[in-house]
mmCIF file of C-alpha atoms in Angstrom:
data_model
loop_
_atom_site.group_PDB
_atom_site.id
_atom_site.type_symbol
_atom_site.label_atom_id
_atom_site.label_comp_id
_atom_site.label_asym_id
_atom_site.label_seq_id
_atom_site.Cartn_x
_atom_site.Cartn_y
_atom_site.Cartn_z
ATOM 1 C CA MET A 806 40.448 -120.864 -40.678
ATOM 2 C CA ILE A 807 37.227 -120.724 -43.528
ATOM 3 C CA THR A 808 35.088 -123.704 -44.538
ATOM 4 C CA THR A 809 33.232 -124.250 -47.293
ATOM 5 C CA MET A 810 31.121 -126.845 -48.102
ATOM 6 C CA GLY A 811 32.358 -128.744 -45.282
ATOM 7 C CA VAL A 812 35.653 -128.630 -46.371
ATOM 8 C CA LEU A 813 38.165 -126.867 -44.335
ATOM 9 C CA SER A 814 40.499 -124.223 -45.557
ATOM 10 C CA ILE A 815 43.024 -122.589 -44.125
ATOM 11 C CA ARG A 816 43.539 -118.759 -45.355
ATOM 12 C CA PRO A 817 47.080 -117.627 -45.928
ATOM 13 C CA ARG A 818 48.130 -114.558 -43.595
ATOM 14 C CA SER A 819 48.781 -111.775 -44.894
ATOM 15 C CA LEU A 820 52.405 -110.859 -45.565
ATOM 16 C CA GLY A 821 52.469 -107.293 -44.780
ATOM 17 C CA TRP A 822 53.434 -104.781 -47.437
ATOM 18 C CA VAL A 823 53.040 -105.960 -50.805
ATOM 19 C CA PRO A 824 53.920 -103.992 -53.851
ATOM 20 C CA ARG A 825 51.923 -101.689 -55.927
ATOM 21 C CA HIS A 826 51.786 -101.911 -59.667
ATOM 22 C CA SER A 827 54.561 -99.106 -60.762
ATOM 23 C CA LYS A 828 52.315 -97.856 -63.488
ATOM 24 C CA LYS A 829 48.831 -97.531 -61.880
ATOM 25 C CA PRO A 830 47.969 -94.379 -61.278
ATOM 26 C CA ARG A 831 47.674 -93.536 -57.499
ATOM 27 C CA ARG A 832 44.654 -90.914 -55.713
ATOM 28 C CA LEU A 833 45.873 -87.945 -54.364
ATOM 29 C CA VAL A 834 43.774 -85.498 -52.330
ATOM 30 C CA ALA A 835 44.444 -81.734 -51.823
ATOM 31 C CA GLU A 836 42.405 -78.738 -50.929
ATOM 32 C CA GLY A 837 39.294 -80.806 -51.537
ATOM 33 C CA ARG A 838 40.255 -81.651 -55.109
ATOM 34 C CA VAL A 839 41.255 -85.196 -56.100
ATOM 35 C CA TYR A 840 44.034 -85.860 -58.839
ATOM 36 C CA MET A 841 45.485 -89.400 -59.908
ATOM 37 C CA TRP A 842 49.354 -89.281 -60.352
ATOM 38 C CA THR A 843 51.785 -91.429 -61.566
ATOM 39 C CA MET A 844 55.610 -91.563 -62.103
ATOM 40 C CA ARG A 845 57.371 -92.438 -64.961
ATOM 41 C CA HIS A 846 60.875 -93.123 -65.901
ATOM 42 C CA SER A 847 62.167 -93.054 -69.521
ATOM 43 C CA HIS A 848 65.047 -92.262 -71.429
ATOM 44 C CA GLN A 849 66.624 -92.508 -74.812
ATOM 45 C CA LYS A 850 70.052 -94.350 -76.550
ATOM 46 C CA GLY A 851 73.006 -92.456 -77.962
ATOM 47 C CA GLN A 852 74.888 -93.343 -80.807
ATOM 48 C CA ASP A 853 77.107 -95.105 -78.602
ATOM 49 C CA GLY A 854 73.671 -97.381 -77.047
ATOM 50 C CA ARG A 855 74.393 -95.852 -73.902
ATOM 51 C CA SER A 856 71.467 -93.979 -72.021
ATOM 52 C CA VAL A 857 70.795 -90.419 -72.600
ATOM 53 C CA ASP A 858 68.158 -87.880 -71.774
ATOM 54 C CA CYS A 859 67.403 -89.710 -68.825
ATOM 55 C CA ARG A 860 64.129 -88.351 -66.987
ATOM 56 C CA GLN A 861 61.106 -88.334 -64.384
ATOM 57 C CA THR A 862 58.232 -87.192 -65.320
ATOM 58 C CA LEU A 863 55.354 -86.321 -62.339
ATOM 59 C CA THR A 864 51.690 -86.440 -64.362
ATOM 60 C CA LEU A 865 48.845 -85.161 -62.009
ATOM 61 C CA THR A 866 45.160 -85.452 -63.431
ATOM 62 C CA PRO A 867 42.135 -83.637 -61.652
ATOM 63 C CA GLN A 868 39.549 -85.457 -61.244
ATOM 64 C CA PRO A 869 37.346 -86.420 -62.139
ATOM 65 C CA ALA A 870 37.876 -86.749 -65.930
ATOM 66 C CA GLY A 871 37.292 -83.823 -67.860
ATOM 67 C CA THR A 872 37.667 -81.422 -65.225
ATOM 68 C CA GLY A 873 41.426 -80.024 -65.692
ATOM 69 C CA GLY A 874 44.238 -81.197 -68.084
ATOM 70 C CA PRO A 875 47.377 -82.753 -66.652
ATOM 71 C CA LEU A 876 50.074 -81.341 -65.252
ATOM 72 C CA ARG A 877 53.433 -82.953 -66.016
ATOM 73 C CA ILE A 878 56.464 -82.009 -64.102
ATOM 74 C CA VAL A 879 59.770 -83.264 -65.748
ATOM 75 C CA PHE A 880 62.965 -83.461 -64.162
ATOM 76 C CA ALA A 881 65.562 -84.186 -67.107
ATOM 77 C CA ASP A 882 69.122 -85.187 -65.963
ATOM 78 C CA GLY A 883 71.855 -82.209 -66.260
ATOM 79 C CA PRO A 884 74.605 -80.883 -64.776
ATOM 80 C CA GLY A 885 75.046 -80.932 -60.558
ATOM 81 C CA ARG A 886 71.345 -82.777 -61.544
ATOM 82 C CA TYR A 887 70.582 -86.845 -60.957
ATOM 83 C CA VAL A 888 67.779 -89.063 -62.120
ATOM 84 C CA PRO A 889 68.583 -92.206 -61.567
ATOM 85 C CA GLY A 890 66.548 -95.421 -62.871
ATOM 86 C CA GLY A 891 67.568 -97.606 -59.826
ATOM 87 C CA ALA A 892 70.312 -98.613 -57.617
ATOM 88 C CA PRO A 893 71.970 -97.494 -55.278
ATOM 89 C CA PHE A 894 69.283 -94.795 -55.276
ATOM 90 C CA GLY A 895 65.289 -94.986 -55.327
ATOM 91 C CA SER A 896 63.532 -95.004 -58.752
ATOM 92 C CA GLY A 897 61.668 -92.259 -58.019
ATOM 93 C CA ASP A 898 64.882 -90.420 -56.154
ATOM 94 C CA VAL A 899 65.782 -86.989 -57.816
ATOM 95 C CA GLY A 900 67.465 -84.270 -56.660
ATOM 96 C CA PHE A 901 70.886 -82.009 -56.766
ATOM 97 C CA THR A 902 74.198 -83.150 -56.085
ATOM 98 C CA ARG A 903 74.660 -80.986 -53.795
ATOM 99 C CA GLY A 904 71.337 -80.053 -52.144
ATOM 100 C CA ALA A 905 67.617 -80.931 -52.117
ATOM 101 C CA ASP A 906 66.123 -84.438 -53.120
ATOM 102 C CA LEU A 907 62.731 -85.894 -53.073
ATOM 103 C CA ASN A 908 61.269 -89.740 -53.958
ATOM 104 C CA LEU A 909 58.558 -89.253 -56.457
ATOM 105 C CA HIS A 910 57.017 -92.514 -55.388
ATOM 106 C CA GLU A 911 56.624 -90.760 -51.761
ATOM 107 C CA PRO A 912 52.602 -89.091 -51.520
ATOM 108 C CA GLY A 913 54.146 -86.301 -49.412
ATOM 109 C CA ALA A 914 56.814 -85.781 -51.906
ATOM 110 C CA VAL A 915 54.404 -85.388 -54.741
ATOM 111 C CA ARG A 916 51.739 -83.593 -52.667
ATOM 112 C CA ALA A 917 54.999 -80.570 -51.736
ATOM 113 C CA LEU A 918 55.522 -80.344 -55.396
ATOM 114 C CA LEU A 919 51.607 -79.840 -56.303
ATOM 115 C CA ASP A 920 50.981 -77.026 -53.378
ATOM 116 C CA VAL A 921 54.456 -75.419 -54.959
ATOM 117 C CA ALA A 922 53.228 -75.716 -58.556
ATOM 118 C CA LEU A 923 49.957 -74.143 -57.665
ATOM 119 C CA VAL A 924 51.591 -71.278 -55.854
ATOM 120 C CA ARG A 925 53.421 -70.519 -58.971
ATOM 121 C CA GLY A 926 50.704 -70.452 -61.222
ATOM 122 C CA TRP A 927 49.250 -74.001 -62.538
ATOM 123 C CA GLN A 928 45.129 -73.773 -62.669
ATOM 124 C CA PRO A 929 44.303 -77.468 -62.197
ATOM 125 C CA GLY A 930 40.728 -76.216 -63.941
ATOM 126 C CA GLU A 931 42.883 -75.685 -67.575
ATOM 127 C CA GLN A 932 41.707 -77.857 -70.061
ATOM 128 C CA ARG A 933 44.791 -78.398 -71.533
ATOM 129 C CA ALA A 934 47.826 -80.157 -70.893
ATOM 130 C CA VAL A 935 50.989 -78.095 -68.752
ATOM 131 C CA GLU A 936 54.329 -79.589 -68.937
ATOM 132 C CA VAL A 937 56.969 -77.903 -66.021
ATOM 133 C CA ASP A 938 60.743 -77.970 -65.217
ATOM 134 C CA GLY A 939 60.671 -79.497 -62.206
ATOM 135 C CA TRP A 940 63.942 -78.230 -60.907
ATOM 136 C CA PRO A 941 63.001 -74.841 -60.119
ATOM 137 C CA LEU A 942 59.816 -76.369 -58.102
ATOM 138 C CA LEU A 943 62.625 -78.726 -56.262
ATOM 139 C CA GLU A 944 63.860 -76.897 -53.453
ATOM 140 C CA ALA A 945 60.507 -75.418 -52.230
ATOM 141 C CA ALA A 946 58.853 -78.461 -52.164
ATOM 142 C CA ALA A 947 61.956 -80.587 -50.610
ATOM 143 C CA ALA A 948 61.849 -77.522 -47.989
ATOM 144 C CA LYS A 949 58.168 -77.882 -47.299
ATOM 145 C CA ARG A 950 58.851 -81.614 -46.900
ATOM 146 C CA ALA A 951 61.297 -81.216 -44.512
ATOM 147 C CA GLY A 952 59.262 -78.834 -42.418
ATOM 148 C CA GLU A 953 55.909 -80.941 -42.253
ATOM 149 C CA ALA A 954 58.375 -83.459 -40.634
ATOM 150 C CA GLY A 955 60.141 -81.261 -38.381
ATOM 151 C CA ALA A 956 56.485 -80.240 -37.058
ATOM 152 C CA ALA A 957 55.107 -83.895 -37.016
ATOM 153 C CA GLY A 958 58.232 -84.302 -34.727
ATOM 154 C CA LEU A 959 60.400 -86.575 -36.693
#
């Protein structure tokens, strides 16, 4: 209970998890460097009005601002792949229909993709924006996530 100028008020209890605004950048620290990251789903309308060119784009921007250009990891829909925009899958899910998958809303998945991109040559200090196809990174990142879960005894 809180009293304000002699008036008794009751503070509402926290209800636990509160959804975050999906477009607000999130903070990730990796190897002593800070990144802000966002995930966006996009698509275009075909001539028949149906969604085409469905994609998820994960953007990691080195911090502080101006210390490096953003890395955009793009997962475009295609044969043997899925990039749903929601139900029955999570909005951040990407994967192979018969294989590895990740949820791009999970910080551990983002960290695994960042680690794989760094191993494969992305330089966070490079001043220009870099866009890479996420599919060649997916299996290594998913294996990294699975290894971390196994090491944690999960």
